[in-house]
Coordinates of C-alpha atoms and ligand atoms in Angstrom, one line a residue:
X92 CA -69.5 2.4 -217.8
X93 CA -68.1 1.8 -214.2
X94 CA -70.0 -1.4 -213.8
X95 CA -68.1 -3.8 -211.7
X96 CA -70.7 -6.5 -211.7
X97 CA -73.0 -7.5 -214.4
X98 CA -76.2 -9.4 -214.5
X99 CA -77.4 -12.1 -216.8
X100 CA -75.8 -10.4 -219.8
X101 CA -72.7 -12.1 -218.6
X102 CA -70.9 -10.2 -217.7
X103 CA -65.8 4.5 -212.7
X104 CA -63.2 23.3 -209.9
X105 CA -62.0 25.1 -209.8
X106 CA -60.4 22.2 -211.2
X107 CA -59.6 20.5 -208.1
X108 CA -56.3 19.3 -208.9
X109 CA -56.1 23.2 -210.0
X110 CA -62.5 10.8 -216.5
X111 CA -67.8 5.1 -219.1
X112 CA -65.8 5.4 -215.7
X113 CA -62.3 5.7 -214.9
X114 CA -60.3 2.9 -213.8
X115 CA -62.8 0.7 -212.3
X116 CA -61.4 -2.7 -211.6
X117 CA -62.7 -4.1 -214.8
X118 CA -61.7 -1.2 -217.1
X119 CA -58.1 -1.1 -215.7
X120 CA -57.7 -4.7 -216.4
X121 CA -58.7 -4.1 -220.0
X122 CA -56.1 -1.5 -220.7
X123 CA -53.0 -2.1 -222.7
X124 CA -50.0 -3.0 -220.4
X125 CA -48.2 0.3 -220.8
X126 CA -51.2 2.4 -219.8
X127 CA -52.1 0.0 -217.0
X128 CA -48.7 0.4 -215.6
X129 CA -49.2 4.2 -215.5
X130 CA -52.6 4.2 -213.9
X131 CA -52.4 1.1 -211.6
X132 CA -51.3 3.0 -208.5
X133 CA -52.5 6.5 -209.4
X134 CA -55.4 7.2 -207.1
X135 CA -57.0 9.7 -209.5
X136 CA -56.5 8.0 -212.8
X137 CA -57.7 4.6 -211.4
X138 CA -60.9 4.2 -209.4
X139 CA -59.7 1.0 -207.8
X140 CA -56.3 2.5 -207.0
X141 CA -57.9 5.2 -204.9
X142 CA -59.0 2.6 -202.4
X143 CA -55.3 1.7 -201.8
X144 CA -53.0 4.5 -202.7
X145 CA -52.6 8.1 -201.6
X146 CA -51.6 11.3 -203.2
X147 CA -50.2 14.6 -202.0
X148 CA -50.0 18.1 -203.3
X149 CA -47.4 20.7 -202.6
X150 CA -48.4 24.3 -202.8
X151 CA -45.5 25.8 -204.7
X152 CA -47.4 27.7 -207.4
X153 CA -49.1 30.9 -206.0
X154 CA -49.6 32.9 -209.1
X155 CA -52.2 32.5 -211.8
X156 CA -52.4 33.7 -215.4
X157 CA -56.2 33.7 -215.7
X158 CA -59.2 34.5 -213.6
X159 CA -62.0 32.0 -213.2
X160 CA -65.3 33.2 -211.8
X161 CA -65.3 30.2 -209.3
X162 CA -61.9 30.9 -207.9
X163 CA -60.7 32.7 -204.8
X164 CA -57.4 31.4 -203.6
X165 CA -57.4 31.4 -199.8
X166 CA -54.5 30.9 -197.5
X167 CA -54.1 29.7 -194.0
X168 CA -57.6 28.1 -193.8
X169 CA -57.3 24.6 -192.3
X170 CA -61.0 24.0 -192.2
X171 CA -61.9 24.5 -195.8
X172 CA -61.6 21.6 -198.1
X173 CA -61.8 22.8 -201.7
X174 CA -59.3 23.5 -204.4
X175 CA -57.2 26.6 -204.2
X176 CA -57.1 26.6 -200.4
X177 CA -53.8 26.1 -198.7
X178 CA -52.3 26.7 -195.3
X179 CA -48.8 27.7 -196.5
X180 CA -47.1 28.3 -199.8
X181 CA -43.7 26.4 -200.0
X182 CA -40.5 27.0 -201.8
X183 CA -39.3 24.1 -204.0
X184 CA -36.8 23.1 -201.3
X185 CA -39.4 23.1 -198.6
X186 CA -41.7 21.2 -200.9
X187 CA -39.2 18.5 -201.6
X188 CA -38.5 18.1 -197.9
X189 CA -42.2 17.7 -197.2
X190 CA -42.6 15.2 -200.0
X191 CA -39.8 13.0 -198.7
X192 CA -41.2 13.2 -195.1
X193 CA -44.7 12.2 -196.3
X194 CA -43.5 9.5 -198.6
X195 CA -41.6 7.9 -195.7
X196 CA -44.5 8.2 -193.2
X197 CA -47.3 7.3 -195.7
X198 CA -45.7 4.6 -197.9
X199 CA -48.9 4.2 -199.9
X200 CA -48.4 7.7 -201.2
X201 CA -47.5 7.1 -204.8
X202 CA -48.3 10.4 -206.5
X203 CA -47.1 14.0 -206.0
X204 CA -49.2 16.5 -207.7
X205 CA -48.7 20.2 -208.2
X206 CA -52.1 21.8 -208.4
X207 CA -51.9 25.3 -207.2
X208 CA -53.0 27.3 -205.3
X209 CA -52.5 29.2 -208.6
X210 CA -51.5 27.6 -211.9
X211 CA -48.4 25.4 -211.8
X212 CA -47.4 26.4 -215.3
X213 CA -47.8 30.1 -214.6
X214 CA -45.0 29.4 -212.0
X215 CA -42.7 27.3 -214.2
X216 CA -39.5 27.9 -212.3
X217 CA -40.9 26.8 -208.9
X218 CA -42.9 23.9 -210.4
X219 CA -40.0 22.5 -212.5
X220 CA -37.4 22.9 -209.8
X221 CA -39.6 20.8 -207.5
X222 CA -40.0 18.2 -210.2
X223 CA -36.3 18.2 -211.0
X224 CA -35.3 17.6 -207.4
X225 CA -37.9 14.9 -206.8
X226 CA -37.0 13.0 -210.0
X227 CA -33.5 12.8 -208.7
X228 CA -34.3 12.1 -205.0
X229 CA -37.5 10.1 -205.1
X230 CA -37.7 8.2 -208.4
X231 CA -40.4 5.9 -207.0
X232 CA -43.0 8.8 -206.8
X233 CA -45.1 9.6 -209.8
X234 CA -45.3 13.3 -210.7
X235 CA -48.5 14.9 -211.7
X236 CA -49.6 18.4 -212.7
X237 CA -52.9 20.1 -213.1
X238 CA -53.2 23.3 -215.2
X239 CA -55.6 25.6 -216.8
X240 CA -53.7 25.0 -220.0
X241 CA -52.9 28.6 -221.1
X242 CA -49.1 28.2 -220.7
X243 CA -49.1 24.5 -221.6
X244 CA -47.9 24.6 -225.2
X245 CA -45.1 27.0 -224.4
X246 CA -43.6 24.8 -221.6
X247 CA -44.5 21.4 -222.9
X248 CA -41.0 20.3 -223.8
X249 CA -39.7 21.2 -220.4
X250 CA -42.6 19.5 -218.7
X251 CA -42.0 16.3 -220.6
X252 CA -38.3 16.3 -219.7
X253 CA -39.4 15.7 -216.1
X254 CA -40.9 12.4 -216.8
X255 CA -44.4 13.6 -216.2
X256 CA -46.8 10.8 -217.2
X257 CA -50.1 12.4 -216.0
X258 CA -51.4 15.9 -216.7
X259 CA -54.8 17.4 -216.0
X260 CA -56.2 20.3 -218.0
X261 CA -59.2 22.1 -216.8
X262 CA -61.4 22.6 -219.9
X263 CA -64.8 24.0 -219.1
X264 CA -65.8 24.9 -222.6
X265 CA -64.8 24.8 -226.2
X266 CA -67.0 27.7 -227.2
X267 CA -65.6 31.2 -226.5
X268 CA -69.1 32.7 -225.9
X269 CA -69.5 30.3 -223.0
X270 CA -65.9 30.9 -221.9
X271 CA -66.6 34.6 -221.7
X272 CA -69.1 33.8 -218.9
X273 CA -66.5 31.8 -217.0
X274 CA -63.3 33.7 -217.4
X275 CA -63.3 37.5 -217.0
X276 CA -59.7 37.8 -218.2
X277 CA -56.4 36.1 -219.0
X278 CA -52.9 37.4 -218.9
X279 CA -51.3 36.7 -222.3
X280 CA -48.1 38.0 -223.9
X281 CA -47.7 40.5 -221.1
X282 CA -51.2 41.9 -221.5
X283 CA -54.5 41.5 -219.8
X284 CA -57.1 40.4 -222.3
X285 CA -60.8 40.4 -221.5
X286 CA -64.0 39.0 -222.7
X287 CA -64.6 36.6 -225.6
X288 CA -61.1 37.1 -227.1
X289 CA -59.6 35.9 -223.7
X290 CA -61.7 32.8 -223.8
X291 CA -60.8 32.2 -227.4
X292 CA -57.1 32.3 -226.7
X293 CA -57.5 30.1 -223.6
X294 CA -59.5 27.5 -225.5
X295 CA -56.9 27.4 -228.4
X296 CA -54.0 26.9 -226.0
X297 CA -55.9 24.2 -224.0
X298 CA -56.7 22.2 -227.2
X299 CA -53.2 22.6 -228.6
X300 CA -51.7 21.5 -225.3
X301 CA -54.0 18.5 -225.1
X302 CA -53.0 17.4 -228.6
X303 CA -49.3 17.9 -227.9
X304 CA -49.4 15.9 -224.7
X305 CA -51.2 13.0 -226.3
X306 CA -48.7 13.1 -229.1
X307 CA -46.0 12.7 -226.5
X308 CA -47.7 9.7 -224.8
X309 CA -48.7 11.6 -221.7
X310 CA -52.0 10.5 -220.1
X311 CA -54.3 13.5 -220.0
X312 CA -57.3 13.9 -217.7
X313 CA -59.7 16.7 -218.4
X314 CA -61.4 18.4 -215.5
X315 CA -64.6 20.3 -216.2
X316 CA -66.5 22.3 -213.7
X317 CA -70.2 21.9 -214.1
X318 CA -71.8 25.3 -213.9
X319 CA -75.6 25.1 -214.2
X320 CA -77.0 27.5 -216.7
X321 CA -73.6 28.2 -218.1
X322 CA -71.9 25.1 -219.5
X323 CA -74.3 22.3 -218.4
X324 CA -75.7 21.8 -221.8
X325 CA -72.2 22.2 -223.4
X326 CA -70.1 19.7 -221.5
X327 CA -71.2 16.7 -223.5
X328 CA -69.7 18.4 -226.5
X329 CA -66.5 19.1 -224.5
X330 CA -66.4 15.4 -223.6
X331 CA -66.8 14.3 -227.2
X332 CA -64.0 16.6 -228.4
X333 CA -61.4 15.8 -225.8
X334 CA -62.0 12.2 -226.2
X335 CA -61.6 12.5 -230.0
X336 CA -58.3 14.2 -229.3
X337 CA -57.1 11.4 -227.0
X338 CA -57.8 12.4 -223.5
X339 CA -57.8 9.4 -221.2
X340 CA -60.3 10.5 -218.6
X341 CA -63.0 13.2 -218.1
X342 CA -63.7 14.4 -214.6
X343 CA -66.9 16.5 -214.4
X344 CA -66.9 18.2 -211.0
X345 CA -69.6 20.3 -209.4
X346 CA -69.2 24.0 -209.1
X347 CA -68.5 25.0 -205.5
X348 CA -70.0 28.5 -205.0
X349 CA -70.8 29.9 -201.6
X350 CA -71.0 33.6 -200.8
X351 CA -68.5 33.2 -197.9
X352 CA -65.8 32.0 -200.4
X353 CA -65.8 35.4 -202.0
X354 CA -65.8 34.2 -205.5
X355 CA -67.7 36.0 -208.3
X356 CA -70.1 33.1 -208.7
X357 CA -70.5 32.8 -204.9
X358 CA -71.3 36.5 -204.5
X359 CA -73.7 36.6 -207.4
X360 CA -75.7 33.6 -206.3
X361 CA -74.7 31.2 -209.1
X362 CA -75.7 27.8 -207.8
X363 CA -73.8 24.6 -208.0
X364 CA -75.4 21.5 -209.5
X365 CA -77.4 19.0 -207.4
X366 CA -76.0 15.5 -207.0
X367 CA -78.6 14.2 -209.4
X368 CA -77.7 16.8 -212.1
X369 CA -74.0 15.9 -211.7
X370 CA -74.7 12.2 -212.1
X371 CA -77.0 12.7 -215.0
X372 CA -74.4 14.7 -216.9
X373 CA -71.6 12.3 -216.0
X374 CA -73.8 9.4 -217.3
X375 CA -74.5 11.3 -220.5
X376 CA -70.8 12.0 -221.1
X377 CA -70.0 8.4 -220.2
X378 CA -71.3 7.3 -223.6
X379 CA -68.4 9.0 -225.1
X380 CA -65.5 8.4 -222.7
X381 CA -64.1 7.2 -219.4
X382 CA -65.5 9.3 -216.6
X383 CA -63.9 9.9 -213.2
X384 CA -66.5 9.5 -210.4
X385 CA -64.3 9.5 -207.3
X386 CA -62.8 13.0 -207.4
X387 CA -62.7 14.8 -204.0
X388 CA -61.9 18.3 -205.2
X389 CA -58.8 18.4 -203.2
X390 CA -57.0 21.3 -201.6
X391 CA -53.8 22.5 -203.2
X392 CA -51.9 21.1 -200.2
X393 CA -53.9 17.9 -199.6
X394 CA -52.0 14.9 -198.2
X395 CA -53.3 11.3 -197.8
X396 CA -55.9 9.1 -199.3
X397 CA -58.4 10.9 -201.5
X398 CA -61.0 12.3 -199.2
X399 CA -58.7 12.4 -196.2
X400 CA -56.4 15.3 -195.4
X401 CA -53.4 14.7 -193.2
X402 CA -51.7 18.0 -194.2
X403 CA -51.7 19.3 -190.6
X404 CA -49.3 16.4 -189.6
X405 CA -46.7 17.7 -192.1
X406 CA -46.6 21.4 -191.6
X407 CA -43.2 23.1 -192.1
X408 CA -42.6 23.5 -188.4
X409 CA -43.1 19.7 -187.9
X410 CA -40.8 18.6 -190.7
X411 CA -38.2 21.3 -190.5
X412 CA -35.7 19.3 -188.4
X413 CA -36.7 15.9 -189.7
X414 CA -33.9 13.9 -191.4
X415 CA -35.3 11.3 -193.8
X416 CA -33.3 8.3 -195.0
X417 CA -35.0 8.1 -198.3
X418 CA -33.0 5.1 -199.5
X419 CA -34.3 3.1 -196.6
X420 CA -37.8 4.6 -197.0
X421 CA -37.8 3.5 -200.6
X422 CA -37.2 -0.1 -199.6
X423 CA -40.0 0.0 -197.1
X424 CA -42.3 1.7 -199.7
X425 CA -41.6 -1.0 -202.2
X426 CA -42.5 -3.7 -199.7
X427 CA -45.7 -1.9 -198.8
X428 CA -46.6 -1.5 -202.5
X429 CA -45.9 -5.2 -203.1
X430 CA -48.1 -6.2 -200.3
X431 CA -50.9 -4.0 -201.6
X432 CA -50.6 -5.5 -205.1
X433 CA -50.6 -9.0 -203.7
X434 CA -53.8 -8.2 -201.9
X435 CA -55.4 -6.6 -205.0
X436 CA -54.4 -9.7 -207.0
X437 CA -55.6 -12.3 -204.5
X438 CA -58.6 -14.4 -205.6
X439 CA -60.5 -13.2 -202.6
X440 CA -60.2 -9.6 -203.9
X441 CA -61.8 -10.5 -207.2
X442 CA -65.3 -9.1 -207.7
X443 CA -68.0 -11.4 -206.6
X444 CA -70.8 -9.1 -206.9
X445 CA -71.6 -10.3 -210.4
X446 CA -72.2 -13.8 -209.2
X447 CA -74.3 -12.5 -206.3
X448 CA -76.5 -10.6 -208.6
X449 CA -76.7 -13.3 -211.2
X450 CA -77.8 -15.8 -208.6
X451 CA -81.0 -13.8 -208.0
X452 CA -84.2 -14.9 -209.6
X453 CA -84.4 -11.6 -211.3
X454 CA -85.9 -12.7 -214.5
X455 CA -88.9 -14.8 -215.3
X456 CA -87.8 -18.1 -216.6
X457 CA -87.1 -18.0 -220.4
X458 CA -87.9 -14.3 -220.6
X459 CA -86.1 -11.0 -220.1
X460 CA -88.9 -9.7 -217.9
X461 CA -87.9 -8.7 -214.4
X462 CA -89.9 -10.5 -211.7
X463 CA -89.4 -7.5 -209.4
X464 CA -89.4 -3.9 -210.5
X465 CA -85.7 -3.8 -209.6
X466 CA -84.9 -0.2 -210.3
X467 CA -81.5 1.2 -209.4
X468 CA -80.8 2.0 -205.8
X469 CA -78.2 4.5 -204.4
X470 CA -76.3 3.3 -201.4
X471 CA -73.9 5.4 -199.3
X472 CA -70.9 3.5 -198.0
X473 CA -68.7 4.5 -195.0
X474 CA -65.2 3.4 -196.0
X475 CA -61.8 4.3 -194.6
X476 CA -60.0 2.7 -197.6
X477 CA -59.0 -0.7 -198.9
X478 CA -62.3 -1.0 -200.9
X479 CA -64.1 -2.2 -197.7
X480 CA -67.1 -1.3 -195.7
X481 CA -64.9 -0.5 -192.7
X482 CA -66.0 2.8 -191.0
X483 CA -68.4 3.7 -188.2
X484 CA -71.2 5.9 -189.4
X485 CA -70.3 8.6 -187.0
X486 CA -66.6 8.6 -188.0
X487 CA -67.3 9.1 -191.7
X488 CA -66.6 12.5 -193.1
X489 CA -67.6 11.3 -196.5
X490 CA -69.5 8.5 -198.1
X491 CA -68.9 6.7 -201.3
X492 CA -72.1 6.5 -203.3
X493 CA -72.7 3.3 -205.2
X494 CA -75.5 2.5 -207.5
X495 CA -76.9 -1.1 -207.5
X496 CA -79.1 -2.2 -210.4
X497 CA -79.8 -5.4 -212.1
X498 CA -76.9 -4.5 -214.4
X499 CA -74.4 -4.5 -211.6
X500 CA -72.8 -2.3 -209.0
X501 CA -70.9 0.9 -209.8
X502 CA -69.4 3.9 -208.0
X503 CA -71.2 7.1 -209.0
X504 CA -69.6 9.6 -206.6
X505 CA -68.4 10.6 -203.2
X506 CA -70.2 13.0 -201.0
X507 CA -68.5 14.9 -198.2
X508 CA -70.8 15.5 -195.2
X509 CA -68.6 18.3 -193.8
X510 CA -67.9 19.4 -197.3
X511 CA -66.5 22.9 -197.2
X512 CA -65.8 23.5 -193.6
X513 CA -65.5 20.4 -191.5
X514 CA -64.1 20.3 -188.0
X515 CA -65.0 23.9 -187.1
X516 CA -67.7 24.4 -184.6
X517 CA -68.3 27.8 -186.2
X518 CA -69.0 26.2 -189.5
X519 CA -71.4 23.7 -188.0
X520 CA -73.3 26.4 -186.2
X521 CA -76.9 26.6 -187.2
X522 CA -77.0 23.1 -188.6
X523 CA -76.8 19.9 -186.7
X524 CA -74.2 17.7 -188.1
X525 CA -76.5 14.7 -188.4
X526 CA -79.1 16.7 -190.2
X527 CA -76.5 17.9 -192.6
X528 CA -75.3 14.3 -193.2
X529 CA -78.9 13.3 -193.9
X530 CA -79.3 16.2 -196.3
X531 CA -76.1 15.3 -198.1
X532 CA -77.2 11.7 -198.5
X533 CA -80.4 12.8 -200.2
X534 CA -81.4 10.2 -202.8
X535 CA -79.6 7.3 -201.1
X536 CA -81.8 4.6 -199.7
X537 CA -79.3 2.6 -197.8
X538 CA -76.2 3.5 -195.7
X539 CA -73.6 0.8 -195.2
X540 CA -71.2 1.1 -192.3
X541 CA -69.6 -1.0 -189.6
X542 CA -71.6 0.4 -186.7
X543 CA -74.2 3.1 -186.1
X544 CA -75.7 4.6 -183.0
X545 CA -79.3 4.4 -182.0
X546 CA -80.1 8.0 -182.6
X547 CA -78.7 8.4 -186.1
X548 CA -80.3 5.0 -186.9
X549 CA -83.7 6.4 -186.1
X550 CA -83.2 9.7 -187.9
X551 CA -81.9 8.0 -191.0
X552 CA -84.9 5.7 -191.1
X553 CA -87.2 8.6 -190.6
X554 CA -85.6 10.2 -193.6
X555 CA -86.2 7.1 -195.7
X556 CA -82.5 5.9 -195.6
X557 CA -82.0 2.3 -194.2
X558 CA -78.9 1.9 -192.1
X559 CA -77.1 -1.4 -192.5
X560 CA -74.2 -2.7 -190.5
X561 CA -74.5 -6.3 -191.4
X562 CA -71.8 -6.2 -194.1
X563 CA -69.0 -4.8 -192.0
X564 CA -65.5 -5.5 -193.4
X565 CA -66.9 -6.9 -196.7
X566 CA -65.7 -5.7 -200.1
X567 CA -67.9 -2.7 -201.0
X568 CA -69.2 -4.1 -204.3
X569 CA -70.0 -7.4 -202.6
X570 CA -71.8 -5.7 -199.8
X571 CA -73.8 -3.5 -202.1
X572 CA -74.8 -6.4 -204.3
X573 CA -75.8 -8.4 -201.3
X574 CA -78.0 -5.7 -199.9
X575 CA -79.6 -5.2 -203.3
X576 CA -80.4 -8.9 -203.4
X577 CA -81.9 -8.6 -199.9
X578 CA -84.1 -5.7 -201.0
X579 CA -85.4 -7.6 -204.0
X580 CA -86.0 -10.7 -201.9
X581 CA -87.9 -8.6 -199.3
X582 CA -90.2 -7.1 -202.0
X583 CA -88.8 -3.7 -201.2
X584 CA -89.4 -2.3 -204.6
X585 CA -93.1 -3.0 -204.4
X586 CA -93.4 -0.9 -201.2
X587 CA -90.7 1.7 -201.7
X588 CA -91.5 5.4 -201.7
X589 CA -89.6 6.3 -204.8
X590 CA -91.2 6.1 -208.2
X591 CA -89.9 3.5 -210.5
X592 CA -89.4 5.9 -213.4
X593 CA -85.7 5.0 -213.5
X594 CA -86.2 1.4 -214.4
X595 CA -83.3 0.3 -216.5
X596 CA -84.2 -3.3 -217.1
Ligands
CLF254 FE1 -53.4 15.8 -207.6 FE2 -55.0 16.1 -209.6 FE3 -52.7 14.8 -210.0 FE4 -54.7 13.7 -208.6 S1 -55.9 15.4 -207.5 S2 -52.9 16.9 -209.5 S3 -54.7 14.2 -210.8 S4 -52.6 13.8 -208.0 FE5 -57.6 13.8 -208.0 FE6 -58.0 15.7 -206.2 FE7 -59.8 15.2 -208.0 FE8 -57.6 16.4 -208.7 S5 -59.1 13.8 -206.5 S6 -59.1 17.2 -207.3 S7 -58.6 14.7 -209.8
SF4_255 FE1 -58.0 29.9 -209.8 FE2 -56.3 30.3 -211.8 FE3 -57.0 27.8 -211.2 FE4 -58.7 29.5 -212.4 S1 -56.9 28.6 -213.2 S2 -59.2 28.1 -210.7 S3 -58.1 31.4 -211.4 S4 -55.9 29.2 -209.8

């Protein structure tokens, strides 16, 4: 469980990158040293790391060896933020140049991932050449790859030669009958194979690849796309099996399916899950393994902190004539990383939320009966990184969603307010941005930010969401716990509009 603060008991698609919770502060601390060293600064494999470190993808892998019903690889679309979308496909040399430029300009970028726009292992020459050059030229950057798994067993030895410590496999099912509803075909042994047999082969290769990676000491994350009515009742089984085989993390992501994306599911009206459905399934799977809750379903050319995309600052025309002194950059990067680690290790950075919750008079003396019906509350947090409440409401393109309960504070997700097409007036047409934000924050009862204007304040309140800017610049978990305490003290739960069915006392 991603609980970072505990109560009286004493105590984280298309497959995006082409998972109780991952890497929350407490769970990372409990890992063996060797694994902790691998995940400590990987923003996807560690929830805490994602507040401090960035990742980038290079789009060197255009081809794919399977077809997924949720995929349509789009090029040259700078507005869309979803997997498979890229502005330009790069050669390995161009990719390496871009990585060095980004690493020098964004020293907190620790991980280079290859995640498409097709499948990295269906483009082995381009993928491995990029890795080979980066291993030699930028040894301080972790290499990461995300694959559908079909070609994984065949290339695994070469993959492991490149010192890859993190691999993601997208596994949406372990049952070929379900797979046949997700994958219309695969390309296997120079032939196109369709239907159930295609899914059967894909599943076999995925499971074999997972076992082989684990045997070689590679940390494996499994991504699964939650497709209501297709694999929603099946993913707990997937979670159980991949955990038993040694996967480190499971990342259940919502299906993105809109008609304008031109995917089979989009065109046939297949819906994606609601936030509640996603969280319910993630919680159900969490009984079996670590779950990732902070995935942002990145583009295949994403650059920056998770949830931010600075790709347009590093287009080919901008970096073409750039000369990077990477030896000097590495020294600077090491200093920045040391400063980040010092900050993370400082006593002031240690979670205080536990104490804040424990200090509440939550229980009747000598009993375990809650005084107040303190059901869980979802709070949306505007954060620009660092694990702090440090963004203006109007500047936030996404909100981290935390759940506060008497058991503690935990991250349960991230919601993008301009999710699929932000920044374009066209895309915003017909729906006021504020209304859209309020809709996206459905189910949240509090929004934490540094500042908020009069108009959004009023509209949020009218929608039953309380804006709160009194915890600006505080650690998120502390702020969420403090607000939860304030709600209890103000008898909020006696008056609140939402039923108390979700009591978890
Ligand atoms: Fe990229 Fe994926 Fe590596 Fe991360 S992304 S290849 S593991 S470096 Fe991360 Fe993006 Fe989610 Fe992927 S937030 S879509 S899980
Ligand atoms: Fe698209 Fe291929 Fe990835 Fe499926 S595996 S999402 S078809 S790129």
